[in-house]
XYZ file of C-alpha atoms in Angstrom:
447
model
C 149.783 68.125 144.553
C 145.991 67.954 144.336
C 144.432 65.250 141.669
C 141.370 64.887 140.184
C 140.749 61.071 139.250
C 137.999 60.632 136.554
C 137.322 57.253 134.595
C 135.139 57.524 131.680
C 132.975 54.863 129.685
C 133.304 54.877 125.841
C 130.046 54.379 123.997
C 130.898 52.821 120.446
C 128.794 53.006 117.546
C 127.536 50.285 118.136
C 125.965 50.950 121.241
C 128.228 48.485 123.303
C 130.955 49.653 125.608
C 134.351 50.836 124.702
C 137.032 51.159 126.824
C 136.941 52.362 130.352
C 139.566 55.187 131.032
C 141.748 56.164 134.125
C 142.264 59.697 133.923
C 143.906 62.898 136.237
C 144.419 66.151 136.058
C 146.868 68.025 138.682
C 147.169 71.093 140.571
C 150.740 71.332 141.675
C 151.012 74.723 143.041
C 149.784 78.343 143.781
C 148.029 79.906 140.413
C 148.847 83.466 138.831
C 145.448 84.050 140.115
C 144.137 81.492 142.660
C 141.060 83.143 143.158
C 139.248 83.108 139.768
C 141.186 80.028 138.567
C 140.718 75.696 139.503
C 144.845 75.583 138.564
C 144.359 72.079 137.357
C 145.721 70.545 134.078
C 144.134 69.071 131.417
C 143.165 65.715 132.068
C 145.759 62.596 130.969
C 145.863 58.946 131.212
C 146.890 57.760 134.267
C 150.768 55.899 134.201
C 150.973 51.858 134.309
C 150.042 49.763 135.942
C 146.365 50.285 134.388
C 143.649 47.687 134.671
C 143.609 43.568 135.959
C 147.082 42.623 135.508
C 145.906 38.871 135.112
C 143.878 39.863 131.660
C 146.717 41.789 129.657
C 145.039 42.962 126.537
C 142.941 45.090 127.691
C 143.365 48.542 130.247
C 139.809 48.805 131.220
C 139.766 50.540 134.694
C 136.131 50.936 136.166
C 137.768 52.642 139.138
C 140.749 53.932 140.703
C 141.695 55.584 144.800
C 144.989 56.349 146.007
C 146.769 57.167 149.217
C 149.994 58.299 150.105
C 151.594 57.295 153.550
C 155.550 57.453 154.066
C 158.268 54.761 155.471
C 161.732 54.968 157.110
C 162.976 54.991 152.780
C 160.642 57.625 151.538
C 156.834 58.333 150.265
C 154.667 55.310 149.303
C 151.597 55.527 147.197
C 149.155 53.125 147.342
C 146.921 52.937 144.503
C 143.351 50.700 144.221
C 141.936 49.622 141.334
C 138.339 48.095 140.616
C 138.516 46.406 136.400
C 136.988 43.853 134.426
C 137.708 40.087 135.441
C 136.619 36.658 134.148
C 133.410 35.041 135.281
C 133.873 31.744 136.783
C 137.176 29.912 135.087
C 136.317 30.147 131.285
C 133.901 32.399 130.702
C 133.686 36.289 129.573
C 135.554 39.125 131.316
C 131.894 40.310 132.613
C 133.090 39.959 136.499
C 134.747 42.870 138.502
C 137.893 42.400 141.128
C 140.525 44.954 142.415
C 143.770 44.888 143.560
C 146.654 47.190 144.544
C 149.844 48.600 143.802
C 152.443 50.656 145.349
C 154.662 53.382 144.210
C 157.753 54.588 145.980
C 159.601 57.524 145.977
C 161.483 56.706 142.762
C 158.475 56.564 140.710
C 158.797 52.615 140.315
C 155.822 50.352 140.463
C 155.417 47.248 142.483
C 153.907 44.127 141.071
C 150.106 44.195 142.219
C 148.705 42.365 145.054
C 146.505 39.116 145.214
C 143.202 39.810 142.886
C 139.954 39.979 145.151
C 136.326 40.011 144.401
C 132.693 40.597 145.456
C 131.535 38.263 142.659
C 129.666 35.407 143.083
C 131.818 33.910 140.414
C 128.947 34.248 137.977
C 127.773 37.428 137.794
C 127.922 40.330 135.253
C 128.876 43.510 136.635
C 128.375 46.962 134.909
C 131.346 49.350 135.375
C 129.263 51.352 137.704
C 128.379 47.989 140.008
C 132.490 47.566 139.473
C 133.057 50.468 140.503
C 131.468 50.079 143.688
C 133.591 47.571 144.357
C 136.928 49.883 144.726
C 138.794 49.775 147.504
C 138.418 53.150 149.572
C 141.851 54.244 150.528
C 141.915 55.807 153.947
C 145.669 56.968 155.874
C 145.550 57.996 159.538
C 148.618 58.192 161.892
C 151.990 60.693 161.634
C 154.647 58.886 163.466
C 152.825 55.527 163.242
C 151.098 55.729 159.903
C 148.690 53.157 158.071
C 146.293 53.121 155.693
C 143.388 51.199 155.794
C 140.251 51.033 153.080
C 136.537 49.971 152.606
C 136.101 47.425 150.062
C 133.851 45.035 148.419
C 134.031 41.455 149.663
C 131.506 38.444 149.571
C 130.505 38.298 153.617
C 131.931 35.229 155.692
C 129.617 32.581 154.727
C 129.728 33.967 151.062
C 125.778 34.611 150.929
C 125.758 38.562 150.123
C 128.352 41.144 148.735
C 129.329 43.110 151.553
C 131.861 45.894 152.505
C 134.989 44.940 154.428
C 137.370 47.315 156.507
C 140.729 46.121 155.395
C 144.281 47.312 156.274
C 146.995 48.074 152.855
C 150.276 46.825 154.817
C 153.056 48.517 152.565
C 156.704 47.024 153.741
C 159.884 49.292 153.998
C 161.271 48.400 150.658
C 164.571 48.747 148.665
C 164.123 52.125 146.659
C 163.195 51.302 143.167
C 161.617 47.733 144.054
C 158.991 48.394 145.963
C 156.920 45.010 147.094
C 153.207 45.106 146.752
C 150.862 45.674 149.867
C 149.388 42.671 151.473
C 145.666 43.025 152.826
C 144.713 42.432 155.873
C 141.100 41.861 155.747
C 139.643 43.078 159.738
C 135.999 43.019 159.494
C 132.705 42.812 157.721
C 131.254 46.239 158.395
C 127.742 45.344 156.884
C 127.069 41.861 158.641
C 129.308 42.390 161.594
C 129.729 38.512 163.006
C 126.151 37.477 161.594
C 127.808 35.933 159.065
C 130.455 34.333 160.466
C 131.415 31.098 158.947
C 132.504 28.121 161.509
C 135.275 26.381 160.668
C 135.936 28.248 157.527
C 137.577 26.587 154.742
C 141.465 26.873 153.833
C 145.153 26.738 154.410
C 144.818 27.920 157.858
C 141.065 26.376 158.679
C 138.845 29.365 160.359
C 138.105 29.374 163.931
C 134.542 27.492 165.483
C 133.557 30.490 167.379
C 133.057 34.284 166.250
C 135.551 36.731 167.944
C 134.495 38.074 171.451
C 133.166 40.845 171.922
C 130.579 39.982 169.044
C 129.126 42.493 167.109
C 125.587 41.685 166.248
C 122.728 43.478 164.085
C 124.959 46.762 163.689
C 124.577 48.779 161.463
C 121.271 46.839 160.366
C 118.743 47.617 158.910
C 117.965 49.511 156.200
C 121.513 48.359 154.616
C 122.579 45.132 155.286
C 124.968 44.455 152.699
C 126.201 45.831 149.330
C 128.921 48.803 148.883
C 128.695 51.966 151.171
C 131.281 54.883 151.069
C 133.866 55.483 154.580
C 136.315 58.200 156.068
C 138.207 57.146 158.610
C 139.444 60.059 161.493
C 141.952 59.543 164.092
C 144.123 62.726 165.647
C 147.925 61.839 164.894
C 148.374 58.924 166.600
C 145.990 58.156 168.941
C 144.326 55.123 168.142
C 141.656 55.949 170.974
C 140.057 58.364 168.857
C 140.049 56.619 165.556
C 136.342 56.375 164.012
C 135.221 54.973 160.938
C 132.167 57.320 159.357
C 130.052 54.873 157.055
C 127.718 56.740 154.491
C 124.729 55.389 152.263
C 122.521 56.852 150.155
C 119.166 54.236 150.008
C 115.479 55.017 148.836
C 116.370 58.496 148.602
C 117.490 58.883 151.857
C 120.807 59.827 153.189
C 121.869 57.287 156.202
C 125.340 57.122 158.222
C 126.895 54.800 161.044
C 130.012 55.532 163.086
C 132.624 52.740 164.083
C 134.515 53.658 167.126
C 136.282 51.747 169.919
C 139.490 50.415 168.201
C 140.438 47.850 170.568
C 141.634 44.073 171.120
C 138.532 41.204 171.048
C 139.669 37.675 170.917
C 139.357 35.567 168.543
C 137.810 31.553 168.867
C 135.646 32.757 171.813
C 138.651 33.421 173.887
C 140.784 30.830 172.936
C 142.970 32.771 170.525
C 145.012 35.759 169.262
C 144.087 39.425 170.064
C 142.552 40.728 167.246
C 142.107 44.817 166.244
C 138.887 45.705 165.004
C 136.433 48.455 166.121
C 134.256 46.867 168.614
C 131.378 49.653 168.770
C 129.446 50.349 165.806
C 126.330 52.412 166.127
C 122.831 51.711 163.327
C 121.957 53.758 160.651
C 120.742 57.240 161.308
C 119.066 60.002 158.724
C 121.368 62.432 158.090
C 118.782 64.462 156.487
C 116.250 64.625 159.315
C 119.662 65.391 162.045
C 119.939 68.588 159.794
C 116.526 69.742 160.202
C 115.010 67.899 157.177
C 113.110 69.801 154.072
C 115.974 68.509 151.507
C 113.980 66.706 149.222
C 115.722 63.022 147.771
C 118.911 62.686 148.166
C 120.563 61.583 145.166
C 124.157 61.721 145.832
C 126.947 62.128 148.489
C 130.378 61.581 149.302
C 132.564 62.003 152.952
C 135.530 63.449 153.447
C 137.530 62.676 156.961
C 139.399 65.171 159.226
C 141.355 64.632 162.067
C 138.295 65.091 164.280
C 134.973 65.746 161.672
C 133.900 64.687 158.539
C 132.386 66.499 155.662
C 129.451 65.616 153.853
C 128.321 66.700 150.397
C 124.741 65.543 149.424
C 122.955 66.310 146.186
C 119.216 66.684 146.711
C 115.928 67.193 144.387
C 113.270 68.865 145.363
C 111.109 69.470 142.537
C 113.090 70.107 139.293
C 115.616 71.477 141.384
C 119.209 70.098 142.656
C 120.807 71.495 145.161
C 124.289 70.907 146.681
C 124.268 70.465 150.404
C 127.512 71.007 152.827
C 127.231 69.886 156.227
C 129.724 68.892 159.079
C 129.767 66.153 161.867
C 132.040 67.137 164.614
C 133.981 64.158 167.055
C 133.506 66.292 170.250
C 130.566 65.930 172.446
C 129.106 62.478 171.225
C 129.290 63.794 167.579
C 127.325 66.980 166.702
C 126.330 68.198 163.566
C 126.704 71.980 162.136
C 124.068 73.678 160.451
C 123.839 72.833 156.765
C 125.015 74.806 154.097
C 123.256 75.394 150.519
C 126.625 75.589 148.323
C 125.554 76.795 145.539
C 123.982 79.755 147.052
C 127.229 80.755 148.476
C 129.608 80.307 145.599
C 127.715 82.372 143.424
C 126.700 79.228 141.203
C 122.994 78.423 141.110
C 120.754 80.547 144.034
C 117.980 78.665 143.157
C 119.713 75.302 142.445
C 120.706 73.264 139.009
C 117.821 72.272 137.012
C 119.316 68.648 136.237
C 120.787 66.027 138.504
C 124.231 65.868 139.075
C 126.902 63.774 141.345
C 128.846 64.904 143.679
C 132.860 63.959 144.337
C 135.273 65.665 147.356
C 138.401 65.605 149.108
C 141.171 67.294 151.132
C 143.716 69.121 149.035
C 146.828 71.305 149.965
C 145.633 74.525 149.519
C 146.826 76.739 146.376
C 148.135 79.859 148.472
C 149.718 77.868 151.504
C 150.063 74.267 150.847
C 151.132 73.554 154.141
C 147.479 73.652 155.343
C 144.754 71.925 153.332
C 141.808 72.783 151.894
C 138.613 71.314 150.937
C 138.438 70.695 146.838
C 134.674 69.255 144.948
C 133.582 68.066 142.350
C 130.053 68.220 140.524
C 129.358 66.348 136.882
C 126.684 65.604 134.847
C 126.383 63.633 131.735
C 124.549 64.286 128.677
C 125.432 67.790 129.818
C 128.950 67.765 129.929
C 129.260 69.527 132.809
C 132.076 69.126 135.152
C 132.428 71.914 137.802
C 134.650 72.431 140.820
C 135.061 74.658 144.151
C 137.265 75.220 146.640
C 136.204 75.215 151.061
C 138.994 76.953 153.096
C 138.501 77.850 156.824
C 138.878 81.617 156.684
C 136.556 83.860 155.304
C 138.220 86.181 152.498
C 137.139 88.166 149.208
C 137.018 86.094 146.140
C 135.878 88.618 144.089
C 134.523 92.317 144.414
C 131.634 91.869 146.546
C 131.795 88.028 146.939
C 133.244 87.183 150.711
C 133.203 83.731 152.185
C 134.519 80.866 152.831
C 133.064 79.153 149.659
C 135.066 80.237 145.866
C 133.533 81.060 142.612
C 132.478 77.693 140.844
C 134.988 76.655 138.072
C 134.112 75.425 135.077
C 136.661 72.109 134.545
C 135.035 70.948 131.246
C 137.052 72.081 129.048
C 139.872 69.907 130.557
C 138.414 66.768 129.639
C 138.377 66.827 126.026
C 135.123 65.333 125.216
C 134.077 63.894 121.991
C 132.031 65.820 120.366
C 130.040 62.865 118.101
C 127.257 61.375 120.357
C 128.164 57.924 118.837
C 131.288 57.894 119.965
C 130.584 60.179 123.611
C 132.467 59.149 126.755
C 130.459 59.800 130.030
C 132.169 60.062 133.278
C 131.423 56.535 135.513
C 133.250 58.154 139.066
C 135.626 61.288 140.246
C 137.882 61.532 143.128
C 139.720 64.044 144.539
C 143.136 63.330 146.040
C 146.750 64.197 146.843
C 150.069 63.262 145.726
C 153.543 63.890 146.737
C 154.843 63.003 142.915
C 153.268 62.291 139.582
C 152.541 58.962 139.182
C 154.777 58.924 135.535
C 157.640 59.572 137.515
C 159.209 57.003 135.919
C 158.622 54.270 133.437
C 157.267 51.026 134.979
């Protein structure tokens, strides 16, 4: 099935916050009329586990990814969530951490993982800086799966919040006891070893010397540290041509960075264990002026990963106009890009573009007339507006509707499914979206 993941922020009242919602709505299967109508359900609150599982009375979720990958006993689901957490020992549940679950193919919940952090320890963090936070959850490999994520860390030596490529290691449990995924943390995308820490601190006291090869000033500048978004490619299960696409949105401008060469360096300067990491990472480049430039600022964007490409959406203003911007970055050849397209031109939405800003949310989805292949699903949403809009991509051109041919489908109106309150006082506005995939509900069965 296809899911849309929402979580929403309740304004109270009294102006403060109210409780932060997980929510999805499914599309499990082809639609009376596919072509004219999204398919999906009306929106729902997502099944336990829900928020930090060390506060208890409270289900605040400020975000939530999953990813399926399957075992010698089944389908597992891994599911990421960034909520509210204490600040420092005592004080107020201001903080953000995450942690993860797993589901197998009973329904049944594990017990969540170790609780990690960006924070500082005494920070306050919005839901939208929480969100950031989230573990990205990203499976490659057939016979050989894994799935590994992007998510917020403190770097090595603690000094900046930083992104870290981590692995979800789910075991081959007993069905209907699944055991939670341990995290392998593999590097600090954002610092590389700048940061490395000598003689780190703990049970198992860090090595003296950063691993060898050592990656140094990569990406760099402009974005040094903080939260930016990844897809991860690979082509079944060849590890040589598995890439990590970062993407960052700073100043207006719309950057990306490519991880490649997936290979052994050693640890303690040679006097260690092998360790996996990519061991090329390229700097920042403008996406904007690889397309030709002329967008405007970019205001929003998100990546989807195929087996050998990636997919960006990128909202951009020019004037007081927003446009929606598709383009694609192929693996062949050093990495190409194809000529960008102005979505809603083609699906008959807004020629001339939306005339307020919007964000932007995407994915890979079976698609509704053939699930065996897939299908590119978006998002667009816009609060005070209540707008919340969705299209389908496929890969062959066909006839939507009389006179409408293309690749792109009619824009769907989705708001409808959300329910929203129609008192201002007591509004709830839409913090993130994702779009995902499922092999079973995840209220399959009580936790």
């Amino acid at each position: 099935m296809c899911t849309i993941h929402a979580v929403t922020l309740g304004l109270v009242p009294s102006g403060g916050d109210g409780v932060d919602v997980a929510l999805v709505s499914e599309r499990t299967g082809p639609n009376p009329n596919p072509n004219t109508n999204a398919g999906f359900s009306r929106f729902r609150g997502i099944a336990r586990p829900v928020g930090n599982p060390t506060v208890g009375f409270t289900p605040d979720v400020y975000g939530f990814s999953e990813a399926w990958t399957h075992n010698t006993r089944g389908s597992v689901v891994v599911r990421a969530q960034s909520h509210p957490a204490r600040r420092g020992t005592t004080g107020p549940f201001s903080a953000s951490a995450w942690t993860l679950h797993a589901q197998d193919a009973t329904g049944a919940w594990s017990t969540p993982s170790r609780v990690f952090s960006a924070q500082r320890g005494t920070e306050v963090d919005t839901p939208a800086a929480g969100a950031l936070m989230l573990p990205q959850l990203m499976p490659v490999g057939e016979a050989m799966p894994q799935v590994f994520g992007c998510a917020g860390e403190r770097s090595d030596d603690g000094a900046v919040r930083t992104t870290w490529l981590i692995e979800a290691l789910v075991g081959n449990s007993t069905l209907g006891t699944p055991t939670p995924p341990t995290i392998d943390f593999i590097q600090d995308l954002l610092s590389g070893d700048d940061r490395f820490l000598p003689n780190a601190p703990g049970p198992l006291r860090g090595p003296a010397n950063p691993p060898s090869p050592r990656i140094t000033d990569r990406p760099g500048l402009p974005i040094r540290d903080g939260s930016v978004q990844c897809a991860m490619t690979q082509l079944q299960d060849d590890v040589r041509t598995r890439e990590l696409h970062m993407l960052a949105v700073h100043n207006g401008v719309l950057y990306h960075s490519m991880a490649n060469n997936f290979s052994n360096a050693v640890s303690n300067a040679g006097a260690g264990s092998p360790l996996p990491r990519f061991n090329t990472v390229s700097t920042w480049g403008d996406v904007g002026s690889a397309l030709g430039g002329g967008f405007g600022r970019i205001l929003d964007a998100v990546i989807v990963a195929r087996p050998r490409a990636v997919h960006v959406f990128f909202v951009a203003q020019t004037g007081n106009s927003f446009k929606l911007w598709h383009a694609v970055r192929f693996s062949a050849n050093g990495g190409s890009w194809r000529p960008v397209d102005d979505v809603l031109q083609l699906n008959a939405g807004h020629p001339a573009g939306a005339g307020f800003p919007f964000r932007i949310a995407a994915g890979l989805c079976p698609q509704q007339e053939d699930p065996q292949n897939t299908e590119l699903v978006y998002t667009m949403w816009a609060d005070p507006q209540d707008v919340i809009w969705s299209g389908r991509v496929v890969s062959t051109s066909r006839e939507w509707l009389p006179g409408m041919q293309g690749t792109y489908s009619p824009i769907f109106d989705l708001s409808r499914l959300m329910g929203r309150n129609a008192n201002p006082a007591q509004r709830s506005t839409i913090n993130r979206m994702e779009i995902g995939t499922r092999p079973f509900r995840d209220d399959a069965r009580a936790p």
